Coordinates of C-alpha atoms and ligand atoms in Angstrom, one line a residue:
M1 CA -26.9 31.2 17.3
L2 CA -25.7 31.0 20.5
L3 CA -23.8 35.3 21.6
W4 CA -20.5 33.6 23.4
E5 CA -20.2 32.3 19.5
W6 CA -19.4 35.6 19.7
F7 CA -16.2 35.4 21.4
R8 CA -15.5 32.3 19.8
P9 CA -12.2 32.5 17.6
P10 CA -11.8 32.8 14.5
R11 CA -15.4 35.6 15.6
A12 CA -14.9 37.3 17.2
V13 CA -12.3 39.1 15.5
L14 CA -14.5 40.5 13.9
T15 CA -16.7 40.5 16.7
L16 CA -13.6 43.2 18.1
F17 CA -14.3 45.2 14.8
I18 CA -17.5 45.6 15.5
A19 CA -17.1 46.8 18.8
L20 CA -14.7 49.1 18.3
M21 CA -16.2 50.8 15.0
S22 CA -19.2 51.2 16.9
V23 CA -17.0 52.5 19.6
C24 CA -15.6 55.0 17.3
A25 CA -19.1 56.3 16.1
L26 CA -20.4 56.8 19.2
A27 CA -17.4 59.0 19.2
L28 CA -17.3 60.8 16.4
G29 CA -21.1 61.1 17.4
W30 CA -20.9 62.2 20.4
L31 CA -17.4 64.7 18.8
G32 CA -20.4 66.2 16.5
W33 CA -22.6 66.8 18.5
Q34 CA -20.2 68.7 21.2
V35 CA -18.4 70.5 18.2
L36 CA -22.5 72.0 17.2
V37 CA -23.1 72.6 21.5
Q38 CA -19.9 74.3 21.6
D39 CA -20.7 76.3 18.4
Q40 CA -24.0 77.5 19.4
M41 CA -22.9 78.6 22.5
V42 CA -20.4 81.1 20.5
E43 CA -23.0 81.7 18.0
V44 CA -25.5 83.0 20.8
Q45 CA -22.5 85.0 22.8
R46 CA -21.2 86.4 18.9
R47 CA -25.5 87.5 19.5
Q48 CA -25.5 89.2 22.3
E49 CA -21.9 90.6 21.7
R50 CA -23.4 92.7 18.6
L51 CA -26.7 93.1 20.8
E52 CA -25.1 94.6 23.2
N53 CA -22.9 97.0 20.3
A54 CA -26.3 97.3 19.0
A55 CA -27.2 99.5 22.2
D56 CA -23.8 101.3 22.6
R57 CA -24.2 102.4 19.3
A58 CA -27.5 103.5 19.8
M59 CA -26.5 105.0 23.8
A60 CA -24.0 106.9 22.3
T61 CA -26.1 108.8 18.6
M62 CA -29.2 109.7 21.6
E63 CA -26.7 111.0 23.9
Q64 CA -25.6 112.8 20.6
T65 CA -28.6 113.9 19.7
L66 CA -29.4 115.2 23.3
S67 CA -26.3 117.5 22.8
G68 CA -28.4 119.1 20.1
A69 CA -31.8 120.6 19.8
D70 CA -35.2 121.5 18.1
A71 CA -35.4 124.3 19.2
V72 CA -34.1 126.5 22.1
V73 CA -35.5 128.7 24.6
T74 CA -33.9 131.1 26.7
V75 CA -35.5 134.1 28.8
A76 CA -34.2 136.7 30.1
A77 CA -34.0 137.9 33.5
N78 CA -36.7 140.1 32.9
G79 CA -38.9 138.3 31.6
E80 CA -37.5 138.7 27.9
T81 CA -38.0 135.3 25.6
Q82 CA -36.2 134.2 23.0
V83 CA -37.0 130.7 20.3
T84 CA -34.6 129.6 17.8
P85 CA -35.4 129.5 16.0
A86 CA -38.7 131.7 15.1
G87 CA -42.0 129.6 15.8
R88 CA -40.8 126.5 16.6
L89 CA -43.3 126.4 20.1
A90 CA -46.8 127.3 20.5
Y91 CA -46.1 129.4 23.1
T92 CA -43.2 130.0 25.4
P93 CA -42.8 129.8 29.3
S94 CA -43.2 133.0 30.3
Q95 CA -43.8 136.7 28.9
P96 CA -42.5 139.9 30.2
A97 CA -43.6 141.6 33.3
P98 CA -45.9 144.5 32.4
P99 CA -44.2 147.7 33.1
A100 CA -45.1 149.5 35.6
V101 CA -47.3 152.8 34.7
A102 CA -48.4 155.5 37.1
A103 CA -50.8 154.4 38.8
D104 CA -53.3 157.9 39.2
L105 CA -51.9 158.1 35.5
F106 CA -55.9 157.4 33.8
A107 CA -57.7 157.8 37.5
E108 CA -59.7 160.8 36.2
A109 CA -60.6 159.7 32.9
E110 CA -61.5 155.9 34.4
S111 CA -64.0 156.5 37.2
L112 CA -66.0 159.3 34.5
E113 CA -65.6 155.5 32.3
F114 CA -66.3 153.2 34.9
L115 CA -68.4 155.7 37.4
R116 CA -69.8 158.5 35.8
H117 CA -70.4 156.4 32.5
D118 CA -69.1 159.3 30.4
F119 CA -67.2 158.3 28.0
G120 CA -67.5 161.2 26.3
K121 CA -66.0 162.5 28.1
A122 CA -63.3 160.2 29.5
A123 CA -62.2 159.4 25.1
A124 CA -61.3 162.8 25.2
A125 CA -59.5 162.5 28.7
Y126 CA -57.2 159.5 27.4
S127 CA -57.5 161.2 23.6
R128 CA -55.3 163.6 25.9
L129 CA -52.6 161.9 27.0
A130 CA -52.8 159.5 24.0
E131 CA -50.0 162.8 23.1
S132 CA -47.8 162.0 25.7
A133 CA -43.9 161.6 25.0
A134 CA -43.2 157.6 26.8
P135 CA -45.0 155.3 24.2
K136 CA -46.0 153.1 27.4
I137 CA -48.6 156.2 28.1
R138 CA -49.8 157.0 24.8
A139 CA -49.8 152.8 23.7
E140 CA -52.4 152.5 27.6
A141 CA -54.0 156.3 26.9
L142 CA -54.7 154.1 23.2
L143 CA -56.8 151.1 25.0
R144 CA -57.7 152.6 27.1
L145 CA -59.5 155.3 24.7
G146 CA -60.7 152.5 22.3
R147 CA -62.7 151.4 24.6
A148 CA -64.7 153.8 25.6
L149 CA -64.8 154.6 22.5
R150 CA -67.0 151.5 21.0
R151 CA -68.7 151.8 24.9
E152 CA -70.4 155.5 22.9
G153 CA -70.5 153.2 20.0
K154 CA -68.1 155.3 17.8
Y155 CA -66.6 151.7 16.3
Q156 CA -64.9 154.0 13.6
K157 CA -62.8 155.8 16.2
A158 CA -62.1 153.4 18.0
L159 CA -60.7 150.9 15.6
E160 CA -59.4 153.8 14.3
A161 CA -57.1 154.1 18.3
Y162 CA -56.6 150.5 18.1
T163 CA -54.8 150.8 14.5
S164 CA -52.8 153.4 16.1
L165 CA -51.7 151.4 18.7
E166 CA -50.9 148.5 17.0
K167 CA -48.1 150.5 15.0
F168 CA -46.6 149.9 19.2
G169 CA -46.0 146.4 18.4
S170 CA -44.0 144.6 21.4
T171 CA -43.9 147.5 23.6
P172 CA -46.6 146.3 26.1
V173 CA -49.8 147.2 27.0
A174 CA -52.0 145.0 29.8
G175 CA -48.4 142.5 29.7
M176 CA -49.2 142.4 26.3
P177 CA -47.2 142.7 22.2
A178 CA -49.3 146.5 21.7
S179 CA -49.6 145.4 18.2
L180 CA -51.9 141.8 19.5
V181 CA -54.3 143.3 22.1
A182 CA -54.1 145.7 19.5
R183 CA -55.4 143.4 16.7
A184 CA -57.1 141.1 19.2
A185 CA -59.3 144.5 20.0
R186 CA -59.7 145.6 16.6
C187 CA -62.1 142.0 15.5
S188 CA -63.8 142.7 18.4
T189 CA -65.1 146.2 17.9
L190 CA -65.8 144.6 13.8
H191 CA -67.9 141.9 15.6
E192 CA -69.7 144.9 18.1
S193 CA -70.0 146.6 15.1
G194 CA -72.1 144.0 13.1
D195 CA -69.3 144.3 10.0
T196 CA -69.3 140.3 9.6
A197 CA -66.5 140.4 6.5
V198 CA -64.0 142.2 7.5
V199 CA -64.2 140.9 11.0
E200 CA -63.9 136.7 9.9
R201 CA -60.4 138.4 7.6
E202 CA -59.2 140.8 10.9
A203 CA -60.1 137.4 12.7
A204 CA -58.3 134.7 10.3
A205 CA -55.2 137.1 9.3
L206 CA -54.6 136.9 13.2
W207 CA -55.9 134.2 13.2
T208 CA -52.6 132.6 12.0
E209 CA -50.3 134.4 13.2
L210 CA -51.0 133.1 16.4
T211 CA -50.1 129.8 16.0
L212 CA -47.0 130.6 13.1
A213 CA -46.0 132.1 17.0
K214 CA -45.2 135.6 15.9
W215 CA -46.1 136.9 19.3
N216 CA -44.2 136.0 22.8
I217 CA -46.7 135.0 25.1
T218 CA -47.8 132.1 28.1
K219 CA -49.9 129.3 26.9
P220 CA -53.3 131.3 28.8
T221 CA -52.5 133.7 26.8
L222 CA -53.1 132.7 23.5
E223 CA -55.4 129.3 24.7
T224 CA -57.4 133.0 25.8
Y225 CA -56.7 134.9 22.0
L226 CA -57.4 131.6 20.6
S227 CA -60.3 131.0 22.2
D228 CA -62.2 134.5 21.5
L229 CA -60.8 134.1 17.8
R230 CA -62.5 131.0 17.4
E231 CA -66.4 133.0 18.7
L232 CA -65.6 135.0 16.0
A233 CA -64.3 132.9 13.1
P234 CA -65.7 128.9 13.8
K235 CA -64.7 127.4 11.0
L236 CA -60.7 128.5 12.5
A237 CA -58.7 125.4 12.3
L238 CA -54.6 125.1 13.7
P239 CA -52.2 124.8 11.7
A240 CA -49.8 121.0 10.6
G241 CA -48.0 119.6 13.0
W242 CA -49.3 122.0 15.3
D243 CA -49.5 119.0 18.5
E244 CA -46.1 118.8 18.0
R245 CA -44.8 122.0 18.5
V246 CA -47.6 122.2 21.5
A247 CA -45.6 119.5 23.2
L248 CA -42.3 121.3 22.4
S249 CA -43.5 124.3 24.3
E250 CA -45.2 121.9 26.7
A251 CA -41.5 120.7 28.0
A252 CA -40.7 124.2 27.9
E253 CA -43.0 125.1 30.4
W254 CA -43.0 122.0 32.7
A255 CA -38.6 122.3 33.0
F256 CA -39.3 126.1 33.5
H257 CA -41.0 125.3 36.7
Q258 CA -39.0 123.0 37.8
P259 CA -37.1 123.5 41.1
K260 CA -33.5 122.9 39.8
A261 CA -31.2 124.6 38.1
S262 CA -30.2 122.1 35.7
G263 CA -31.4 119.3 34.4
R264 CA -31.9 116.4 31.3
V265 CA -35.3 114.8 31.3
G266 CA -37.6 112.7 28.4
L267 CA -41.0 113.7 28.1
L268 CA -44.8 111.7 27.4
V269 CA -46.3 114.5 26.0
N270 CA -49.5 113.9 24.2
Q271 CA -48.4 110.0 24.6
R272 CA -45.0 110.6 22.7
A273 CA -41.7 111.4 23.6
T274 CA -40.3 114.8 23.9
S275 CA -36.9 115.8 25.7
V276 CA -36.0 118.8 27.6
S277 CA -32.5 120.0 28.9
W278 CA -32.4 123.0 30.4
E279 CA -30.4 125.4 33.3
R280 CA -30.7 128.0 35.8
Q281 CA -27.4 131.1 35.4
S282 CA -27.8 134.3 36.4
G283 CA -30.7 135.5 36.6
G284 CA -31.7 134.0 33.2
W285 CA -33.0 130.6 32.3
S286 CA -32.1 128.5 28.7
A287 CA -33.2 124.3 27.7
R288 CA -33.0 122.9 24.9
L289 CA -35.6 120.3 23.3
I290 CA -36.2 117.9 20.8
S291 CA -39.2 116.6 19.5
A292 CA -40.7 113.4 19.5
S293 CA -40.7 113.1 15.6
T294 CA -36.7 113.5 15.6
W295 CA -36.2 110.4 18.3
E296 CA -39.0 108.8 17.0
S297 CA -36.8 109.1 13.0
L298 CA -34.0 108.1 15.0
W299 CA -35.2 105.3 16.5
K300 CA -36.5 104.1 13.1
K301 CA -32.4 104.9 11.4
L302 CA -31.0 102.5 14.3
E303 CA -33.2 100.0 13.6
Q304 CA -32.5 99.7 10.1
D305 CA -28.6 100.5 10.6
G306 CA -28.3 97.5 12.5
G307 CA -29.9 95.1 11.9
I308 CA -31.1 95.8 15.8
V309 CA -35.1 96.0 17.5
L310 CA -34.9 99.3 20.5
S311 CA -37.5 99.5 23.3
V312 CA -38.1 102.7 24.6
V313 CA -38.9 102.7 27.6
N314 CA -39.4 106.1 30.8
Q315 CA -39.0 106.0 34.7
E316 CA -42.3 105.2 34.8
G317 CA -42.7 102.0 32.7
V318 CA -43.8 103.0 29.5
V319 CA -43.5 101.8 26.5
L320 CA -42.5 105.4 23.6
H321 CA -41.1 102.8 21.3
G322 CA -40.5 99.0 20.3
R323 CA -42.0 96.3 22.5
A324 CA -42.5 96.6 25.9
S325 CA -41.4 92.8 26.7
T326 CA -38.3 91.3 24.1
P327 CA -38.4 87.6 23.9
G328 CA -34.6 85.7 23.6
P329 CA -31.4 87.5 23.6
A330 CA -31.3 91.7 24.7
A331 CA -29.3 94.7 25.9
L332 CA -30.1 97.2 28.5
R333 CA -28.7 100.3 28.8
A334 CA -30.8 100.7 32.3
A335 CA -31.5 105.3 32.4
A336 CA -30.4 105.5 36.2
I337 CA -26.9 104.2 35.0
T338 CA -26.2 106.0 31.4
G339 CA -28.1 109.4 32.1
L340 CA -30.2 109.7 29.2
P341 CA -34.4 110.3 29.3
W342 CA -34.9 106.5 28.3
S343 CA -34.5 103.6 28.7
I344 CA -33.2 101.5 26.0
T345 CA -33.4 97.7 25.0
A346 CA -31.3 96.0 22.1
T347 CA -33.1 92.9 20.5
S348 CA -32.6 90.9 17.5
A349 CA -34.6 91.7 14.3
S350 CA -35.0 87.8 14.5
A351 CA -34.0 86.7 17.4
N352 CA -35.2 83.5 17.0
Q353 CA -33.0 83.4 13.6
P354 CA -29.7 81.9 13.7
S355 CA -28.1 84.4 11.7
Q356 CA -27.0 83.3 8.0
S357 CA -23.0 81.9 9.1
W358 CA -24.2 80.2 11.2
T359 CA -26.7 77.8 9.7
A360 CA -23.5 77.7 7.1
R361 CA -21.5 76.5 8.7
R362 CA -24.1 74.2 11.0
R363 CA -25.3 73.0 7.0
L364 CA -21.6 72.3 6.6
L365 CA -20.7 70.4 10.1
V366 CA -23.0 68.4 9.9
A367 CA -22.8 67.5 7.4
G368 CA -19.6 67.2 7.3
L369 CA -19.9 64.2 9.8
A370 CA -23.1 63.1 8.0
V371 CA -20.6 62.1 4.7
F372 CA -17.8 60.6 7.7
A373 CA -20.4 59.0 9.6
I374 CA -21.2 57.2 6.0
V375 CA -17.9 56.5 5.2
L376 CA -17.4 54.5 8.5
G377 CA -20.0 52.1 8.8
L378 CA -19.4 51.7 4.6
G379 CA -16.0 50.4 5.6
T380 CA -17.1 49.1 8.2
L381 CA -19.9 47.3 6.5
L382 CA -17.6 46.4 3.9
I383 CA -14.1 45.6 6.6
A384 CA -16.8 43.2 8.1
R385 CA -18.9 41.7 5.1
A386 CA -14.6 39.9 3.8
L387 CA -14.2 39.4 7.1
S388 CA -16.7 37.2 7.7
R389 CA -16.2 35.0 4.8
E390 CA -12.8 34.9 5.8
I391 CA -14.2 33.5 8.4
A392 CA -16.8 31.1 6.5
V393 CA -13.4 29.7 4.3
A394 CA -12.4 29.4 7.2
R395 CA -14.7 27.0 9.1
L396 CA -15.3 25.9 5.3
Q397 CA -11.3 24.8 5.0
S398 CA -11.8 22.5 8.3
D399 CA -14.5 21.3 7.2
F400 CA -12.8 20.5 4.4
V401 CA -10.3 18.9 6.4
S402 CA -12.6 17.3 8.8
A403 CA -14.3 16.1 5.3
V404 CA -11.3 14.4 3.4
S405 CA -9.8 12.7 5.9
H406 CA -13.1 11.4 6.5
E407 CA -13.4 10.3 3.1
F408 CA -9.8 8.2 2.7
R409 CA -10.2 7.3 6.2
T410 CA -14.0 4.8 4.5
P411 CA -12.0 3.8 2.2
L412 CA -8.7 2.7 3.9
T413 CA -10.5 1.0 6.8
S414 CA -12.4 -1.0 4.3
I415 CA -8.8 -1.8 2.2
R416 CA -7.1 -2.8 5.2
Q417 CA -9.9 -4.7 6.8
L418 CA -10.0 -6.6 3.5
A419 CA -5.8 -7.2 3.7
E420 CA -6.1 -8.4 6.6
M421 CA -8.8 -11.4 6.3
L422 CA -6.8 -12.1 3.1
A423 CA -3.4 -12.0 5.0
R424 CA -4.8 -13.8 7.6
G425 CA -6.8 -16.6 5.7
R426 CA -9.8 -16.0 6.8
M427 CA -10.8 -15.3 2.9
E428 CA -11.7 -19.6 2.5
T429 CA -12.6 -20.1 -1.8
D430 CA -11.7 -18.6 -4.5
H431 CA -14.9 -16.0 -5.1
H432 CA -14.5 -14.9 -1.7
K433 CA -11.3 -13.5 -2.3
Q434 CA -11.8 -12.7 -6.1
R435 CA -15.3 -10.8 -4.8
A436 CA -11.9 -9.0 -1.8
Y437 CA -10.2 -8.2 -4.6
D438 CA -12.7 -6.3 -6.8
L439 CA -13.6 -4.6 -3.6
I440 CA -10.0 -3.4 -2.6
L441 CA -9.6 -2.4 -6.2
G442 CA -12.8 -0.1 -6.3
E443 CA -12.0 1.6 -2.8
S444 CA -7.9 1.9 -4.2
D445 CA -9.6 3.6 -6.9
R446 CA -12.2 6.1 -5.1
L447 CA -9.0 7.0 -3.0
R448 CA -7.3 7.2 -6.2
R449 CA -9.5 10.1 -8.3
L450 CA -10.2 11.9 -4.5
V451 CA -6.0 12.1 -3.9
E452 CA -6.0 13.4 -8.0
S453 CA -8.7 15.7 -7.8
L454 CA -7.7 16.6 -4.9
L455 CA -3.7 17.6 -6.6
D456 CA -5.8 19.1 -9.4
F457 CA -7.9 20.7 -7.0
G458 CA -4.6 21.9 -5.1
R459 CA -2.8 22.9 -8.3
M460 CA -6.2 25.3 -10.2
Q461 CA -6.0 27.1 -7.1
A462 CA -2.1 27.8 -7.3
R463 CA -3.2 28.7 -11.3
Q464 CA -0.6 25.5 -13.4
Y465 CA -3.0 22.8 -14.1
K466 CA -2.2 22.2 -17.9
Y467 CA -4.6 21.4 -20.0
R468 CA -3.6 19.1 -22.7
T469 CA -6.2 20.0 -25.3
E470 CA -7.3 17.2 -28.1
S471 CA -10.1 17.2 -31.3
L472 CA -12.7 16.1 -28.9
E473 CA -16.3 13.9 -30.9
A474 CA -18.9 15.5 -28.2
V475 CA -21.1 12.1 -27.9
E476 CA -18.4 9.5 -28.2
W477 CA -16.0 11.5 -25.4
S478 CA -19.7 11.5 -23.3
R479 CA -20.7 8.0 -23.8
S480 CA -17.6 6.7 -23.2
V481 CA -17.3 7.9 -19.1
A482 CA -21.4 7.6 -18.8
E483 CA -20.8 4.1 -19.6
E484 CA -17.6 3.6 -17.5
F485 CA -19.3 5.3 -15.0
R486 CA -22.7 3.0 -15.5
E487 CA -20.1 -0.4 -14.5
T488 CA -18.7 1.9 -11.5
V489 CA -22.5 1.5 -10.2
R490 CA -23.9 -1.2 -12.2
G491 CA -23.4 -2.8 -8.3
R492 CA -25.4 -0.2 -6.2
G493 CA -28.5 -1.0 -8.3
Y494 CA -28.1 2.9 -10.5
V495 CA -29.3 3.2 -14.3
I496 CA -27.7 5.8 -16.0
D497 CA -29.0 6.4 -19.6
F498 CA -27.3 7.9 -22.8
T499 CA -29.4 10.6 -25.3
A500 CA -27.7 11.9 -27.3
P501 CA -29.2 12.5 -32.0
A502 CA -28.2 9.6 -33.6
Q503 CA -26.3 12.0 -36.6
G504 CA -24.9 14.9 -34.2
A505 CA -20.8 15.1 -35.0
W506 CA -20.0 18.0 -32.6
T507 CA -15.8 18.7 -31.5
I508 CA -14.4 20.0 -28.9
Q509 CA -11.6 21.6 -28.5
G510 CA -10.5 20.7 -24.6
D511 CA -9.4 18.0 -22.1
R512 CA -10.5 15.0 -22.3
E513 CA -9.1 13.7 -19.6
A514 CA -10.0 16.6 -17.1
L515 CA -13.7 17.0 -18.9
G516 CA -13.8 13.9 -18.4
G517 CA -13.2 14.1 -15.0
A518 CA -16.2 17.5 -14.8
L519 CA -18.0 15.1 -16.3
W520 CA -17.7 12.2 -13.7
N521 CA -18.4 14.5 -11.0
L522 CA -21.7 15.2 -12.1
L523 CA -21.7 12.1 -12.6
D524 CA -21.3 11.0 -9.0
N525 CA -23.2 13.6 -7.0
A526 CA -26.2 12.5 -9.2
V527 CA -25.5 9.4 -7.9
K528 CA -25.1 10.6 -4.5
Y529 CA -27.4 11.9 -3.5
S530 CA -29.8 10.1 -5.1
P531 CA -30.5 7.2 -2.6
D532 CA -33.6 6.5 -3.3
E533 CA -34.5 7.5 -6.5
H534 CA -31.7 5.1 -9.2
N535 CA -32.4 7.0 -12.3
V536 CA -29.1 9.0 -14.2
H537 CA -30.1 10.4 -17.3
V538 CA -27.1 11.7 -19.5
A539 CA -28.2 13.9 -22.9
V540 CA -26.2 15.8 -25.0
S541 CA -27.1 18.2 -27.1
A542 CA -25.4 21.1 -29.5
A543 CA -27.5 24.9 -30.3
N544 CA -26.0 27.7 -31.6
G545 CA -22.2 27.0 -31.9
Q546 CA -22.3 25.2 -28.2
V547 CA -23.1 21.0 -27.0
N548 CA -24.4 20.6 -23.6
V549 CA -24.1 17.6 -22.3
S550 CA -27.0 18.0 -19.2
V551 CA -26.6 15.7 -16.3
R552 CA -30.8 14.7 -14.8
D553 CA -31.8 12.3 -11.5
H554 CA -35.0 12.5 -9.4
G555 CA -33.2 13.6 -6.0
P556 CA -34.4 15.6 -3.9
G557 CA -32.9 18.7 -5.2
I558 CA -31.6 21.3 -3.7
P559 CA -32.3 24.2 -1.9
R560 CA -32.9 28.0 -3.7
E561 CA -30.6 29.4 -1.3
D562 CA -27.9 26.8 -1.7
L563 CA -28.6 26.2 -5.1
K564 CA -26.1 29.9 -5.5
R565 CA -23.5 28.7 -4.2
V566 CA -22.9 25.8 -5.0
F567 CA -19.7 26.0 -7.5
A568 CA -17.7 28.0 -4.1
R569 CA -15.6 25.7 -2.7
F570 CA -16.2 23.9 -0.2
Y571 CA -19.4 25.2 0.1
R572 CA -21.9 21.7 1.2
G573 CA -25.4 21.5 0.4
A574 CA -27.3 21.8 4.1
N575 CA -29.3 18.2 2.6
A576 CA -25.0 17.1 1.9
K577 CA -24.4 17.5 6.1
K578 CA -27.8 16.5 6.4
Q579 CA -27.8 13.2 4.6
G580 CA -24.9 11.9 5.8
T581 CA -23.9 12.4 2.6
K582 CA -19.3 12.0 2.0
G583 CA -17.7 14.6 1.3
T584 CA -15.3 17.2 0.7
G585 CA -17.2 20.8 -1.0
I586 CA -14.8 21.2 -3.6
G587 CA -16.0 19.4 -6.5
L588 CA -18.8 21.5 -8.6
A589 CA -16.4 23.6 -7.5
I590 CA -13.6 21.2 -9.8
V591 CA -15.9 21.6 -12.5
K592 CA -17.0 25.3 -13.0
E593 CA -13.5 25.7 -13.0
I594 CA -12.9 22.9 -15.7
V595 CA -16.0 24.2 -17.7
E596 CA -14.7 28.0 -18.1
A597 CA -11.4 27.2 -19.3
H598 CA -13.0 25.0 -22.0
G599 CA -14.8 28.6 -22.1
G600 CA -17.1 27.5 -22.1
T601 CA -19.9 28.1 -18.6
V602 CA -22.2 24.8 -16.2
R603 CA -25.4 25.9 -15.1
A604 CA -27.2 23.8 -12.3
R605 CA -31.1 23.6 -12.4
S606 CA -33.4 22.2 -9.3
E607 CA -36.7 22.1 -7.6
I608 CA -37.4 20.8 -4.4
G609 CA -38.4 17.1 -4.6
Q610 CA -38.3 16.9 -8.7
G611 CA -34.1 16.9 -8.9
S612 CA -31.5 18.4 -10.0
E613 CA -30.1 19.2 -13.4
F614 CA -26.4 19.7 -14.0
T615 CA -25.4 20.7 -17.6
M616 CA -22.0 21.6 -19.4
V617 CA -22.2 24.3 -21.6
L618 CA -18.4 24.5 -24.5
P619 CA -18.3 25.5 -27.0
C620 CA -17.5 23.0 -29.9
H621 CA -17.7 23.0 -33.6
E622 CA -20.3 20.4 -36.0
S623 CA -17.7 18.7 -38.0
Ligands
LIG701 P1 -20.1 17.6 -1.8 O1 -20.5 17.3 -3.1 O2 -18.2 16.9 -2.2 O3 -20.4 18.5 -1.0 P2 -20.1 19.0 -4.8 O4 -19.1 20.4 -4.9 O5 -19.6 18.3 -5.8 O6 -19.0 18.8 -2.9 O7 -21.1 19.7 -4.6 C1 -21.6 21.2 -3.3 C2 -23.6 20.7 -2.7 O8 -23.8 20.8 -4.0 C3 -23.6 19.3 -2.5 O9 -22.0 19.4 -1.6 C4 -25.0 18.8 -2.4 O10 -25.5 19.9 -2.2 C5 -25.1 19.8 -3.4 N1 -25.2 18.8 -4.6 C6 -24.5 18.9 -6.1 N2 -25.1 18.2 -7.1 C7 -26.3 17.9 -6.1 C8 -27.5 16.8 -6.4 N3 -26.8 15.2 -7.6 N4 -28.6 16.7 -6.1 C9 -28.1 17.3 -5.2 N5 -27.7 18.2 -4.2 C10 -26.4 18.3 -5.5

């Protein structure tokens, strides 16, 4: 079919409709796409908002954590240090300055000890000083007494001196708590005296107390004592959580040496995040410390709460928690702006997975659009089919009008010519005249049949056809129609043979004229469409309470696609059009109508090159 034919009426309506529907479908698709894109944008925005909220929450929680502390260290103006809770640090940033003791007080005894190596006299001198009224002089003297006795080899007495010194508790001696100095000295003395069993026990006890931070001492002091003790008892082990306490101590020490009066920083100690906030006021110093494990558990908790992933990075770019690079959307809180010790970045735990609600919404939207598209598509298809059927019927009707006109014109032309010849006296012999009368009769009969079949068809379509029911003997009725038809076509060389069982007698209840007309139509077609094969068979048989009246020809047959539609109104097969066979396309539709009105059916069988067979199947009674 040429393209431009689609734009000519009546097909233009169909074209217009399909174009309109295509525009609608395209608009729908575009709209759907836009909605999806918009929805995705809203989802991205929402996800960003969620991250911003999570980052703010994390910031607030960190701020709150910073206002508390795992350990508080205060250093008074005189260097006295206090740790709360006690023992939370491994060592303190400072220790009290040793009290000034008159240097010349021990000069004589020390010269006896160091210059003359007279340890006995030196010990005696120290013993006298150990009875001084001032506790700090007593303590210093006892320390020196122990030393002189050791050098003299009087270990037992030296141990006794140290035991007395131990009772001075935290009184500073040689810049350190007396009890610590005394116990350490006892260990060395026992070691020197070769009392291995006791030395190990005493060393272990001192080790435990040192690692529990019984005394507020600085890192070098602690390290010296610990290494001394390790030499005495190599199996000594550090307690659990030591590293963290060392880290806190380190942070405190670092802050203590800062020139700034106050500050709040995050430090990386042993690759872990520790924070310290310090303040210097009227000679004193205090610091609040938060351990790495507190920070780490806080970040983990924050992540669990909000379904987010936190990345914590210090100013040098070291990642303290989470990942260095964050794929997908993220909310950053930079340390430089927030004043927090670290920069934090919140990312979604499921960065590339859309939220469930969005997935559900999108599914619903896509399903809705799909249903709408299917309905639109199906609707378009159905309407287009109905329209194209109507167009086909309209075309068939117009074909029908021209076919009917042709059908009328041929007999009318013949009648007119014959009548004119008769009127002008051109028919000279009686034989010629008789022949002309016969032809006029035949042609007018054809016209009558045509008019009647058109009228019947009209009435049948309007359901106004009135059937006159009577009892018909099937064989007798069909034989009479076949014989009448045979007479009509005899002159054209057609042979109509009739077969029916001799003993068969079946009664049909029906309209003789209508059924006769139907059989006539079948016979007429058999003759019309078999121009070269002149044998037509009419056969009557009965089975299962039905009588079959069939008409068979040996014509060229009906193509398969035509065979399905030959009973449709106005339908004319390809063979009819090709051969230029006259017809209106309503013959078989009338046959079907009549047979069905009698409670029967009509069947068509055909094979190309073999001919066709049409059978009317009618209900009957055997009589
Ligand atoms: P018409 O004969 O006026 O065209 P019909 O309704 O009687 O209309 O037949 C419809 C079509 O069926 C015909 O156009 C023809 O193509 C086909 N047809 C009917 N009978 C035969 C037959 N006996 N042999 C071949 N084709 C037939």
